[in-house]
CSV table of C-alpha atoms and ligand atoms in Angstrom, one decimal:
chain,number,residue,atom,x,y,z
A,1,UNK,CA,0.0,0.0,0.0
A,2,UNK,CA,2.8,2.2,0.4
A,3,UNK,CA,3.2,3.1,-3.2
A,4,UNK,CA,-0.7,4.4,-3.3
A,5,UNK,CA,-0.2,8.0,-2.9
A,6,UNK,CA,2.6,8.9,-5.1
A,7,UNK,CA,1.3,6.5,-8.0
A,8,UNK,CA,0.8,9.0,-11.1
A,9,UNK,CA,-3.1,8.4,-11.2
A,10,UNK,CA,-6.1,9.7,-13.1
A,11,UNK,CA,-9.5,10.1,-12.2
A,12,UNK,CA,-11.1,9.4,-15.8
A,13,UNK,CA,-14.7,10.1,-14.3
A,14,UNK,CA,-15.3,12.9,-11.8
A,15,UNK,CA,-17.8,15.4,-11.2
A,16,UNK,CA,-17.8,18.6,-9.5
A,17,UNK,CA,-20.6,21.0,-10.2
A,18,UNK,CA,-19.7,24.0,-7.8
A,19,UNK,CA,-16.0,25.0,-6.9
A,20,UNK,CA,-14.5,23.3,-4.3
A,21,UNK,CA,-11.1,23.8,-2.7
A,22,UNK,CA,-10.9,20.7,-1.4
A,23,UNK,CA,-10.7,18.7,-4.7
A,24,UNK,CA,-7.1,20.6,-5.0
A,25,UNK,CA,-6.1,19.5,-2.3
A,26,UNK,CA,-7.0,15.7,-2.4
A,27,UNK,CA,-5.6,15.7,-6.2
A,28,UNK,CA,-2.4,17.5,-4.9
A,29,UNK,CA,-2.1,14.9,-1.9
A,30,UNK,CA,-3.1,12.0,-3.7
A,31,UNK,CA,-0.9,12.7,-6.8
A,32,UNK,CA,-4.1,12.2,-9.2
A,33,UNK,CA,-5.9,14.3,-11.8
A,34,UNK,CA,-9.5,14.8,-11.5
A,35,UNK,CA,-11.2,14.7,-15.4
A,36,UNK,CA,-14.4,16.6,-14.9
A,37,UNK,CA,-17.4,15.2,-16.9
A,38,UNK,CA,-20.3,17.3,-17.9
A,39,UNK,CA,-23.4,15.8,-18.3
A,40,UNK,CA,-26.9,16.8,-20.4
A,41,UNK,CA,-28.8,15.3,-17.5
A,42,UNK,CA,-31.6,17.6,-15.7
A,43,UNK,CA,-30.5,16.2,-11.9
A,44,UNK,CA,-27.4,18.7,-13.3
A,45,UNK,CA,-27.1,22.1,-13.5
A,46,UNK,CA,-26.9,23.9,-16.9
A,47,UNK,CA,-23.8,22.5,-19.3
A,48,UNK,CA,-23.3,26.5,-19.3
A,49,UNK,CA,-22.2,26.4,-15.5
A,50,UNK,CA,-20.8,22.8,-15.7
A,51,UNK,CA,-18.3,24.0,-18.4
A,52,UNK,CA,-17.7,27.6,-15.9
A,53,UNK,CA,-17.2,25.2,-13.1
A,54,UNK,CA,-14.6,22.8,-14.9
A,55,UNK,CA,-12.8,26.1,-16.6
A,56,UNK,CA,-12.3,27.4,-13.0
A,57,UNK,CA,-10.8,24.4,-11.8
A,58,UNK,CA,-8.3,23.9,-14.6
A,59,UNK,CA,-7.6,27.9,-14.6
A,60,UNK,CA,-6.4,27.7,-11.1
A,61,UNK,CA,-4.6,24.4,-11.4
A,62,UNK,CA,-4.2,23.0,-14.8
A,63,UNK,CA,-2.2,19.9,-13.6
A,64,UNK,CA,-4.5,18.3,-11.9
A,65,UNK,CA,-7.8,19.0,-13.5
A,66,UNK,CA,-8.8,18.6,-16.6
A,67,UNK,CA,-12.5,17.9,-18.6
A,68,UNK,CA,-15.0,16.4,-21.1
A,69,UNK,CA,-17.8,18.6,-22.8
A,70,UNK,CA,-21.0,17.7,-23.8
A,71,UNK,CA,-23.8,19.3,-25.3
A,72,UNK,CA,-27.9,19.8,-25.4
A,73,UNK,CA,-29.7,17.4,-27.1
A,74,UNK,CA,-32.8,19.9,-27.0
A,75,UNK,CA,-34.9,21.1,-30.0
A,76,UNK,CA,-32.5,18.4,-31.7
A,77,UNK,CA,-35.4,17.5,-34.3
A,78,UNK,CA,-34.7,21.4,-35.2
A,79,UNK,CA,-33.1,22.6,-38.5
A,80,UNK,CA,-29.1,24.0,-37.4
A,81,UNK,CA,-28.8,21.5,-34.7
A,82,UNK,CA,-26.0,20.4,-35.7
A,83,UNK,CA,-24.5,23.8,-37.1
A,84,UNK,CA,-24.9,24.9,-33.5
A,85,UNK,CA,-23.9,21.6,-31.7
A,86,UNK,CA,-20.4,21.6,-33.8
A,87,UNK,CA,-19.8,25.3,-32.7
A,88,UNK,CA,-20.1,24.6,-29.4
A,89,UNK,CA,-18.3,21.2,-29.3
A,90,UNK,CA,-15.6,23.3,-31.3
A,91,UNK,CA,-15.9,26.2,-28.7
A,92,UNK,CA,-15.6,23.6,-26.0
A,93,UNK,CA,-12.3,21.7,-27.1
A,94,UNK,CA,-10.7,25.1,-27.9
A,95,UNK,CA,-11.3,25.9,-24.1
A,96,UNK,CA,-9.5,22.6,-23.2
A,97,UNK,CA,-12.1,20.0,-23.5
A,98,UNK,CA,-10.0,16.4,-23.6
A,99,UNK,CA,-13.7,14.6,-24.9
A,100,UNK,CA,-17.2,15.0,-25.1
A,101,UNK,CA,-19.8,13.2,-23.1
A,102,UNK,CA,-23.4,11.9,-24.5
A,103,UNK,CA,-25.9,10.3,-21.9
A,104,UNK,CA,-28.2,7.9,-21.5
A,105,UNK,CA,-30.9,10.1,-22.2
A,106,UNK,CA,-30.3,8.9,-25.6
A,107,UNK,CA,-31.7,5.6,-25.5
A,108,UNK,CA,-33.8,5.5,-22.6
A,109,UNK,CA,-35.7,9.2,-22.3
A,110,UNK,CA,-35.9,10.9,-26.0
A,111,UNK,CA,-38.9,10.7,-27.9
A,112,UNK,CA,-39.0,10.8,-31.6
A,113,UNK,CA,-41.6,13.5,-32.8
A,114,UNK,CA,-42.3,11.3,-36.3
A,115,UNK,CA,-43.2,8.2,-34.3
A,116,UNK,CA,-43.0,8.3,-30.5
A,117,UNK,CA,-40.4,6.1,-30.5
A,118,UNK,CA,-37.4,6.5,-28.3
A,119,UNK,CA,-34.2,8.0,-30.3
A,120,UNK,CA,-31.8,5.5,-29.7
A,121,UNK,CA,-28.0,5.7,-30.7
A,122,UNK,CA,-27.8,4.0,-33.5
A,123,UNK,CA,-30.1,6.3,-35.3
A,124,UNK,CA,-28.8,7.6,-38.7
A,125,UNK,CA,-29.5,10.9,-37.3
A,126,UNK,CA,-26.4,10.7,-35.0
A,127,UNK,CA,-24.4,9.7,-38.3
A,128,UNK,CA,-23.1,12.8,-38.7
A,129,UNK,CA,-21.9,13.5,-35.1
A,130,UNK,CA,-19.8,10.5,-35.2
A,131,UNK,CA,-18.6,11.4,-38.4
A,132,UNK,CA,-17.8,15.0,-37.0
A,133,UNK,CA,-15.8,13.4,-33.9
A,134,UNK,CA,-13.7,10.5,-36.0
A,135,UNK,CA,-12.4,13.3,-38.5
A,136,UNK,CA,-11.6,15.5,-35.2
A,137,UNK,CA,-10.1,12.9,-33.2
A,138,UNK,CA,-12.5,13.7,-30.4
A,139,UNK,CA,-12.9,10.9,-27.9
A,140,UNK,CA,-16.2,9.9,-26.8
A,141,UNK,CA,-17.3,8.8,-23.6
A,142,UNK,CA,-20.9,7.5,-23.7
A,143,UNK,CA,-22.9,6.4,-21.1
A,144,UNK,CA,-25.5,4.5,-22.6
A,145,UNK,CA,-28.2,2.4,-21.0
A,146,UNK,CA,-27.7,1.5,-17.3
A,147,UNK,CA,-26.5,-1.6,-15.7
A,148,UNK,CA,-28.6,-4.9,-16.5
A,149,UNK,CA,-30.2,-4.6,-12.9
A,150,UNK,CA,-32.1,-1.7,-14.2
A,151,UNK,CA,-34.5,-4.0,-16.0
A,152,UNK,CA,-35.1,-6.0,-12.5
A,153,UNK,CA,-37.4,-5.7,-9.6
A,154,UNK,CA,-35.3,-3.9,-6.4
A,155,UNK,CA,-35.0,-7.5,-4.7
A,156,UNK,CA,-33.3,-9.3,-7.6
A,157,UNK,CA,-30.7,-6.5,-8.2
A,158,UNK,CA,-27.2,-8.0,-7.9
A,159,UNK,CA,-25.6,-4.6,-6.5
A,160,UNK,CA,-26.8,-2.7,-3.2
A,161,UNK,CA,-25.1,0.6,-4.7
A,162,UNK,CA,-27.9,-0.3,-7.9
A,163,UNK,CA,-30.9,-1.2,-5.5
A,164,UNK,CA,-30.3,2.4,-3.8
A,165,UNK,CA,-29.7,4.3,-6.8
A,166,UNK,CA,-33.2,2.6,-8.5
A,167,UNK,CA,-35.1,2.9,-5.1
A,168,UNK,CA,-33.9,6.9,-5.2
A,169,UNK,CA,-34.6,7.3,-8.7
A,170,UNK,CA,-37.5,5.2,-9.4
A,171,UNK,CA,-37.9,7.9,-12.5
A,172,UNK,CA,-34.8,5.7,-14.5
A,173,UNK,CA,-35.5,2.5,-13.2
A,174,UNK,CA,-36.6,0.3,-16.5
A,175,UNK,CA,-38.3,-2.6,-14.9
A,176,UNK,CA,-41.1,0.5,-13.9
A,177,UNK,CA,-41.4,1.7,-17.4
A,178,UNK,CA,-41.8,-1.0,-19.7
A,179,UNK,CA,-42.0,1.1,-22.8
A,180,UNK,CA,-38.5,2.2,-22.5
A,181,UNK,CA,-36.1,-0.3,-24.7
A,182,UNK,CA,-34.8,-3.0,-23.3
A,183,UNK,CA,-31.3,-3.5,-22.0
A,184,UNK,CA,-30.4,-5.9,-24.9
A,185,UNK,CA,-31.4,-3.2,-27.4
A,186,UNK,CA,-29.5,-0.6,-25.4
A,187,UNK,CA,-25.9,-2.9,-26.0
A,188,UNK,CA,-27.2,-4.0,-29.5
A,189,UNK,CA,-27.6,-0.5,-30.6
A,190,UNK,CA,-24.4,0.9,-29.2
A,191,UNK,CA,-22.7,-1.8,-31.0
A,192,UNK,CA,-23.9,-1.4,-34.1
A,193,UNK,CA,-22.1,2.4,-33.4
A,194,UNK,CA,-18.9,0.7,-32.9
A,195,UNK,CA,-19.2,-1.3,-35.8
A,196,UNK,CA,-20.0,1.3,-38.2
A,197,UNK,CA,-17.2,3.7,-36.7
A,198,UNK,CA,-14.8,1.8,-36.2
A,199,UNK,CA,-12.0,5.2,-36.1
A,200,UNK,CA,-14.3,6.2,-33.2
A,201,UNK,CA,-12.2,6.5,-30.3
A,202,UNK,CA,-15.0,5.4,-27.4
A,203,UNK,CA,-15.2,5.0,-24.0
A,204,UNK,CA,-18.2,3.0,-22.5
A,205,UNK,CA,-18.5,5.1,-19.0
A,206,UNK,CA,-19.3,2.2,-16.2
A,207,UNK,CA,-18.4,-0.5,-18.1
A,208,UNK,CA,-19.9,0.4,-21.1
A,209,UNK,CA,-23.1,-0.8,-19.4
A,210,UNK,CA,-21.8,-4.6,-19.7
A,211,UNK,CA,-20.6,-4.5,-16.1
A,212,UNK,CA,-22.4,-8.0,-14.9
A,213,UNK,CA,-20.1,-10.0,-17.5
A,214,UNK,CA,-16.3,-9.4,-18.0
A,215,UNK,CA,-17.1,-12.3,-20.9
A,216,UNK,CA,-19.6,-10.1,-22.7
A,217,UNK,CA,-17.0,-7.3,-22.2
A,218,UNK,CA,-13.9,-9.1,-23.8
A,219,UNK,CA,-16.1,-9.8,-26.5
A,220,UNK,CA,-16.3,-6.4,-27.0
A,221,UNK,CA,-12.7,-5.5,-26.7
A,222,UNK,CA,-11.7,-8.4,-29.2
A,223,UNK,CA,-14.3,-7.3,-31.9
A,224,UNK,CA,-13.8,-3.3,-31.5
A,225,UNK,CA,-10.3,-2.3,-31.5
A,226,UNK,CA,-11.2,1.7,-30.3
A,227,UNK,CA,-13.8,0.3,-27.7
A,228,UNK,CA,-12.4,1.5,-24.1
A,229,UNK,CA,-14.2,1.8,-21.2
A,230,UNK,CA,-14.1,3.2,-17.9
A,231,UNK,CA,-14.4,1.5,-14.5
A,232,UNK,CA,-16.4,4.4,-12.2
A,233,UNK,CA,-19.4,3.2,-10.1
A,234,UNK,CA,-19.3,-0.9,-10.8
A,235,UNK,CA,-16.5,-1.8,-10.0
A,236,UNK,CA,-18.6,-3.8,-7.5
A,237,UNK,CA,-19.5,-6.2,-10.3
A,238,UNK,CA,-16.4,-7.2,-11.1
A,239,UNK,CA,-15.4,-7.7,-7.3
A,240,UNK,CA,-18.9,-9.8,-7.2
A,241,UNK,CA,-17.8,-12.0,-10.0
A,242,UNK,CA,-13.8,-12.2,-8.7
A,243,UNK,CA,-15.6,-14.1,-5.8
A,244,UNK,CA,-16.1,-17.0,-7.7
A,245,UNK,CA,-14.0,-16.6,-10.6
A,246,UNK,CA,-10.8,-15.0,-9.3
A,247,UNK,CA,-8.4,-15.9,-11.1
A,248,UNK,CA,-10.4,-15.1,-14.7
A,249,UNK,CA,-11.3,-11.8,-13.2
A,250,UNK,CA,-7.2,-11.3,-12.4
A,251,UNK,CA,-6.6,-12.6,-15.8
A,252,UNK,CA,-9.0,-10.1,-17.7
A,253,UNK,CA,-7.8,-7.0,-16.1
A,254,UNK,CA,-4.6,-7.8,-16.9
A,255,UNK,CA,-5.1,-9.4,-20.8
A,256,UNK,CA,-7.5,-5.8,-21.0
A,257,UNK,CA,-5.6,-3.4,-19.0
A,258,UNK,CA,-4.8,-1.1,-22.1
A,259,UNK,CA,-8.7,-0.7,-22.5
A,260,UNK,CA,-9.9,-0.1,-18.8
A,261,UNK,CA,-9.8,3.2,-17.9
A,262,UNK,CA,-9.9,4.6,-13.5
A,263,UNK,CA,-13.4,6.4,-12.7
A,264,UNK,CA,-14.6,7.0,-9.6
A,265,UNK,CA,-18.0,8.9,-10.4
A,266,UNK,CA,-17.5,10.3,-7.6
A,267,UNK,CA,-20.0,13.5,-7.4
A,268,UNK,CA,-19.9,16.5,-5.3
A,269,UNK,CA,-18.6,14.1,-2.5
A,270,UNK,CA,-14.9,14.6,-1.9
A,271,UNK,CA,-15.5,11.6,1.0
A,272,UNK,CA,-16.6,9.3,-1.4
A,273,UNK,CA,-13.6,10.5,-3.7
A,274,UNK,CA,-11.0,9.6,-1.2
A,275,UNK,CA,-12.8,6.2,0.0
A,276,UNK,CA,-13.1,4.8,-3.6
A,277,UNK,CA,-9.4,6.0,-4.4
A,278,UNK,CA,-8.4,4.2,-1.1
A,279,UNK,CA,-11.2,0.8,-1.7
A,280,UNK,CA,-10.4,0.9,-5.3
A,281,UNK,CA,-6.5,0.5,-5.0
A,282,UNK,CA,-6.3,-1.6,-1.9
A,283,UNK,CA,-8.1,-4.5,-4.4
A,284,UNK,CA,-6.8,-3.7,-7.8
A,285,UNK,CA,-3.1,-3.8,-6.2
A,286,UNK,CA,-2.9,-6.0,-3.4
A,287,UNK,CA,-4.3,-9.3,-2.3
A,288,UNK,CA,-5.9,-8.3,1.3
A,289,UNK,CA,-9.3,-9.3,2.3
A,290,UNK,CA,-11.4,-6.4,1.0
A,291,UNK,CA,-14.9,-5.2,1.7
A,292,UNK,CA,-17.6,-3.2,-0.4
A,293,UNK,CA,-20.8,-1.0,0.9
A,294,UNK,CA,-21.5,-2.8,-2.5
A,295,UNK,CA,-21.9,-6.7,-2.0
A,296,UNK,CA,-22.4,-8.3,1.4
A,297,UNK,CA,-19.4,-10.6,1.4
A,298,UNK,CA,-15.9,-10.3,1.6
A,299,UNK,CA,-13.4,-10.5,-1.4
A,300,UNK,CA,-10.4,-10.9,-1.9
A,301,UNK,CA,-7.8,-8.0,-3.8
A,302,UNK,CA,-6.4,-9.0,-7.3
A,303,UNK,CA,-3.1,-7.8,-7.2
A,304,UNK,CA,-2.3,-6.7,-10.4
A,305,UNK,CA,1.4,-6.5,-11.7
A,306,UNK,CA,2.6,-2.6,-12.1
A,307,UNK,CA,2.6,-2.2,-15.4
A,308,UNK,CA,-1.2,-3.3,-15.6
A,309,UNK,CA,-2.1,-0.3,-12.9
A,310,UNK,CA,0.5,2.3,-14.3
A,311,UNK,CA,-1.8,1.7,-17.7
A,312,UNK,CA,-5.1,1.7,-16.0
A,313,UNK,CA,-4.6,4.4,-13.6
A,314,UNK,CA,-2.6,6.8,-15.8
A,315,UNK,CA,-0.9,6.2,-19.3
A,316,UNK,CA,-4.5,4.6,-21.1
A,317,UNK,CA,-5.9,8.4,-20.0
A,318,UNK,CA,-3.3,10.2,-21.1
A,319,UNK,CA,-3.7,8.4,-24.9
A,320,UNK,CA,-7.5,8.5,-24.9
A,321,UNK,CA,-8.2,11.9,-23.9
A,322,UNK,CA,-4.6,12.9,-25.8
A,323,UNK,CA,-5.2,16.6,-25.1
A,324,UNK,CA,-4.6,15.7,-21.7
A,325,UNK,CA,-1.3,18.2,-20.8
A,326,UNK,CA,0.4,16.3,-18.3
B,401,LIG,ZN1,-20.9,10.0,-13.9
């Protein structure tokens, strides 16, 4: 554990929606950079004072904060969408941006005007955007659909972290709203994305929604070479199937560890920060009896060699989001 503080480290999945001095502080101590991801989600403020927020950060300490855009999907249906979308992408990596963000709201809340169905990612209409981003080299980070225990009741839910999320949110929580798509469409059309953009450079945010099998997930990395994706907020999953599948769990980190990118997700919690840098490390790097708010029993850590967390905690970042200034 010694080695835990000064390990160059990167925080691939942060948010901070209000300055806080602390987050200097922690990043300073704990030798990490915090990327700061702005979401077109209504529990968050306007992307106009997300962006202010993460500008103020990296203008008082540009070492150790960075962030990833994103953009309004409203009055999308409209003529000059895109026209003004591009702009403000543009506007946005000029600023500093290292990557743009699109949500789940895609997939699982917009409604199509023509038809009532829901706009889902795979939709020709997003053709261009990915188009846009390839030729740019923009990274995307996409959180699309939820994890699979969306779709079930509260009690069958695999994850406490999940069952308290759905039981706060009941607004997202599939299994209540039948008429939103179902989890296999969600993967099957973000997929089809990755197969028809294959220059993409992607990151699936939590696991690229595939979190309850690291099988389904090396699938994904063998068939999409630009397919990343980014650990924050299940990493509970994978410490759920190490309990009976250790070694293959040990095995896949390490076979994958140029595609796994460090998250926390932590969110205006600079506690919760700390306690997943501190959780996260003590079972990704040694092999002590861990524990998790997450699952019930105890697991044990996976010790992974050093080159495996030098690329997971820093150097897979730093050639993702490559306008990363180090
Ligand atoms: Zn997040």
């Amino acid at each position: 554990m010694k080695l835990f503080k000064s390990f160059p480290k990167i925080d691939s999945h942060f948010h901070s929606t209000f300055y806080n001095p602390v987050y200097e502080k922690i990043a300073k101590e704990y030798n990490i950079k915090l990327i700061n991801i702005n979401t077109n989600a209504n529990v968050f403020p306007s992307m106009k004072v997300q962006e202010t927020i993460a500008l103020e950060y990296i203008l008082k300490n540009k070492k150790h904060f960075s962030f990833i855009a994103s953009f309004e999907m409203d009055g999308w249906e409209n003529e000059g969408w895109y026209e003004k979308t591009f702009a403000r992408i543009n506007n946005s990596m000029e600023k500093g941006a290292v990557g743009v963000k699109i949500w789940k709201n895609i997939g699982m809340e917009i409604i199509k005007s023509l038809d009532k169905s829901y706009l889902m990612i795979d939709d020709t209409f997003f053709d261009p955007l990915f188009k846009y981003l390839s030729e740019n080299r923009i990274p995307l980070l996409a959180h699309l659909g939820e994890p699979k225990n969306c779709w079930l009741p509260l009690h069958e839910m695999t994850s406490k972290r999940n069952r308290m999320y759905y039981t706060n949110n009941p607004e997202f929580h599939a299994y209540l709203h039948p008429d939103i798509p179902h989890y296999e469409l969600q993967i099957q059309a973000r997929d089809n994305v990755l197969a028809k953009f294959p220059s993409l450079v992607f990151v699936g945010a939590h696991l690229g929604s595939l979190e309850w099998s690291y099988e389904e997930l090396a699938l994904r990395f063998d068939k999409y070479p630009n397919f990343k994706v980014d650990l924050s907020s299940r990493l509970g999953h994978l410490q759920l199937q190490s309990k009976n599948r250790y070694d293959d769990i040990r095995d896949f980190f390490i076979k994958y560890s140029d595609r796994i990118l460090y998250g926390t997700d932590a969110y205006d919690n600079p506690e919760k920060l700390t306690s997943s840098l501190f959780n996260d490390w003590k079972f990704l790097s040694t092999n002590q009896n861990c524990e998790s708010t997450e699952i019930s029993s105890r697991f044990k850590g996976i010790e992974l060699p050093e080159e495996s967390l030098y690329k997971i905690y820093y150097e897979n970042s730093t050639k993702v989001y490559h306008n990363l200034s180090h």
